[in-house]
Amino acid sequence: MSDIKISIYRRDHHKGEMGSFVEYNVPYEHGMVVLDAVNYVSKYIDTSLSVRWNCKAARCGSCAAEINNVPRLMCKTKIDGLVGKIHVGPMRAFPHVKDLVSDVSINYEIDRKIPKFTPKRGLAKPWIVHEPDVLRSQEFRKCIECFLCQDVCHVVRNHDTTYIGPRHVIKAASLDMHPLDSIDRSTLLKEKMGLGYCNVTKCCQDVCPEHIRITDNAIIPEKERAADAIYDPIIRAIRKLRGMK
Ligand code: SF4
Ligand code: SF4
Ligand code: FES
């Protein structure tokens, strides 16, 4: 059994340390993923290494990291598939905590700002939803909240804007596309949540481990919806007549 070399970012934010990559030798086993190598280091070489993970099955989203500078799930990234030296670091769009752990809690704060499901008034029960209407937003429910899409987004990462980011646009889009929902979130996204800063580069959908077509199926439709709601006089008149926001 040969060894592989893996460089892992080490820094304790609370001790005011400067961060750096530290190289470790790890025994290679056929089929191993990056999380196996990181866990080997944390179990047998340096137990002070902080790493977050739960399912090891690409379901919980907690092992999100930057592997060779690309946001990926450690438990889904095979060592065999990586070219050159392996560098593993924390997601850099979020405040750093320690080693491979970032503080992603801002996402839960943003999530609370998106208006929740608001059913149309006077709907007879039981509520009936037709399958084609459900299928449209079904894709967004596959989100595992890994926040890799937030991490890769250059607007979220580099600019001091109000943009809430791709994960949260798909949440708003899934509610806006709900056939029984009564409110419009796209105008809020455009006017208060920075949707206009997104320049549809599609980097977010490229890194999504659930292959959600974030830009094509959520961001672009929400941009179009907002443009209609704000600038189309006929749609504005209809919405006014129907008493919609
Ligand atoms: S498409 Fe928009 S949300 Fe996605 S990464 Fe690019 S700028 Fe960010
Ligand atoms: S949309 Fe995809 S990349 Fe973004 S948080 Fe959900 S699963 Fe992760
Ligand atoms: S450990 Fe759950 S997604 Fe990787």
GROMACS .gro file of C-alpha atoms in nm, residues 118-219:
model
  102
  118THR     CA    1  -4.853   3.185   0.187
  119PRO     CA    2  -5.152   2.994   0.047
  120LYS     CA    3  -5.410   3.173  -0.165
  121ARG     CA    4  -5.707   3.292   0.036
  122GLY     CA    5  -6.024   3.082   0.039
  123LEU     CA    6  -5.870   2.763  -0.102
  124ALA     CA    7  -6.106   2.468  -0.053
  125LYS     CA    8  -5.958   2.173   0.134
  126PRO     CA    9  -5.815   1.928   0.062
  127TRP     CA   10  -5.566   2.128  -0.142
  128ILE     CA   11  -5.520   1.976  -0.484
  129VAL     CA   12  -5.189   2.016  -0.664
  130HIS     CA   13  -5.136   1.879  -1.011
  131GLU     CA   14  -4.826   1.676  -1.087
  132PRO     CA   15  -4.680   1.900  -1.365
  133ASP     CA   16  -4.693   2.200  -1.128
  134VAL     CA   17  -4.511   2.007  -0.857
  135LEU     CA   18  -4.242   1.880  -1.093
  136ARG     CA   19  -4.129   2.231  -1.174
  137SER     CA   20  -4.003   2.304  -0.824
  138GLN     CA   21  -3.925   1.943  -0.726
  139GLU     CA   22  -3.566   1.987  -0.846
  140PHE     CA   23  -3.502   2.257  -0.586
  141ARG     CA   24  -3.607   2.030  -0.301
  142LYS     CA   25  -3.302   1.813  -0.364
  143CYS     CA   26  -3.084   2.085  -0.207
  144ILE     CA   27  -2.872   1.943   0.078
  145GLU     CA   28  -2.767   2.290   0.204
  146CYS     CA   29  -2.398   2.232   0.151
  147PHE     CA   30  -2.360   2.600   0.047
  148LEU     CA   31  -2.099   2.515  -0.215
  149CYS     CA   32  -2.294   2.734  -0.457
  150GLN     CA   33  -2.272   3.027  -0.214
  151ASP     CA   34  -1.900   2.965  -0.174
  152VAL     CA   35  -1.825   2.966  -0.546
  153CYS     CA   36  -2.038   3.271  -0.627
  154HIS     CA   37  -1.803   3.559  -0.699
  155VAL     CA   38  -2.068   3.812  -0.599
  156VAL     CA   39  -2.123   3.655  -0.256
  157ARG     CA   40  -1.751   3.601  -0.209
  158ASN     CA   41  -1.592   3.920  -0.333
  159HIS     CA   42  -1.837   4.203  -0.319
  160ASP     CA   43  -1.996   4.388  -0.036
  161THR     CA   44  -2.350   4.371  -0.171
  162THR     CA   45  -2.691   4.274  -0.052
  163TYR     CA   46  -2.701   3.967  -0.281
  164ILE     CA   47  -2.843   3.673  -0.091
  165GLY     CA   48  -2.683   3.413  -0.317
  166PRO     CA   49  -2.791   3.118  -0.531
  167ARG     CA   50  -2.901   2.879  -0.256
  168HIS     CA   51  -3.153   3.134  -0.135
  169VAL     CA   52  -3.277   3.224  -0.482
  170ILE     CA   53  -3.373   2.861  -0.536
  171LYS     CA   54  -3.564   2.866  -0.207
  172ALA     CA   55  -3.756   3.177  -0.318
  173ALA     CA   56  -3.810   3.032  -0.667
  174SER     CA   57  -3.946   2.706  -0.529
  175LEU     CA   58  -4.206   2.903  -0.332
  176ASP     CA   59  -4.287   3.138  -0.620
  177MET     CA   60  -4.345   2.834  -0.844
  178HIS     CA   61  -4.572   2.667  -0.591
  179PRO     CA   62  -4.917   2.651  -0.754
  180LEU     CA   63  -5.101   2.735  -0.430
  181ASP     CA   64  -4.877   3.019  -0.315
  182SER     CA   65  -5.011   3.374  -0.338
  183ILE     CA   66  -4.717   3.610  -0.311
  184ASP     CA   67  -4.435   3.723  -0.537
  185ARG     CA   68  -4.081   3.705  -0.401
  186SER     CA   69  -3.903   3.797  -0.724
  187THR     CA   70  -3.959   4.171  -0.679
  188LEU     CA   71  -3.820   4.149  -0.328
  189LEU     CA   72  -3.518   3.959  -0.462
  190LYS     CA   73  -3.461   4.229  -0.723
  191GLU     CA   74  -3.523   4.533  -0.507
  192LYS     CA   75  -3.391   4.428  -0.165
  193MET     CA   76  -3.187   4.110  -0.202
  194GLY     CA   77  -2.941   4.200  -0.477
  195LEU     CA   78  -3.057   3.962  -0.751
  196GLY     CA   79  -2.945   4.215  -1.013
  197TYR     CA   80  -2.581   4.162  -0.912
  198CYS     CA   81  -2.592   3.802  -1.038
  199ASN     CA   82  -2.451   3.800  -1.389
  200VAL     CA   83  -2.559   3.442  -1.466
  201THR     CA   84  -2.209   3.295  -1.496
  202LYS     CA   85  -2.354   2.955  -1.393
  203CYS     CA   86  -2.056   2.874  -1.163
  204CYS     CA   87  -2.308   2.789  -0.890
  205GLN     CA   88  -2.485   2.522  -1.090
  206ASP     CA   89  -2.150   2.379  -1.204
  207VAL     CA   90  -2.050   2.294  -0.845
  208CYS     CA   91  -2.389   2.178  -0.715
  209PRO     CA   92  -2.353   1.813  -0.603
  210GLU     CA   93  -2.726   1.762  -0.662
  211HIS     CA   94  -2.696   1.892  -1.020
  212ILE     CA   95  -2.968   2.149  -0.958
  213ARG     CA   96  -2.982   2.384  -1.255
  214ILE     CA   97  -2.968   2.685  -1.026
  215THR     CA   98  -2.907   2.953  -1.286
  216ASP     CA   99  -3.120   2.813  -1.567
  217ASN     CA  100  -3.421   2.706  -1.367
  218ALA     CA  101  -3.429   2.943  -1.068
  219ILE     CA  102  -3.220   3.257  -1.113
   0.00000   0.00000   0.00000
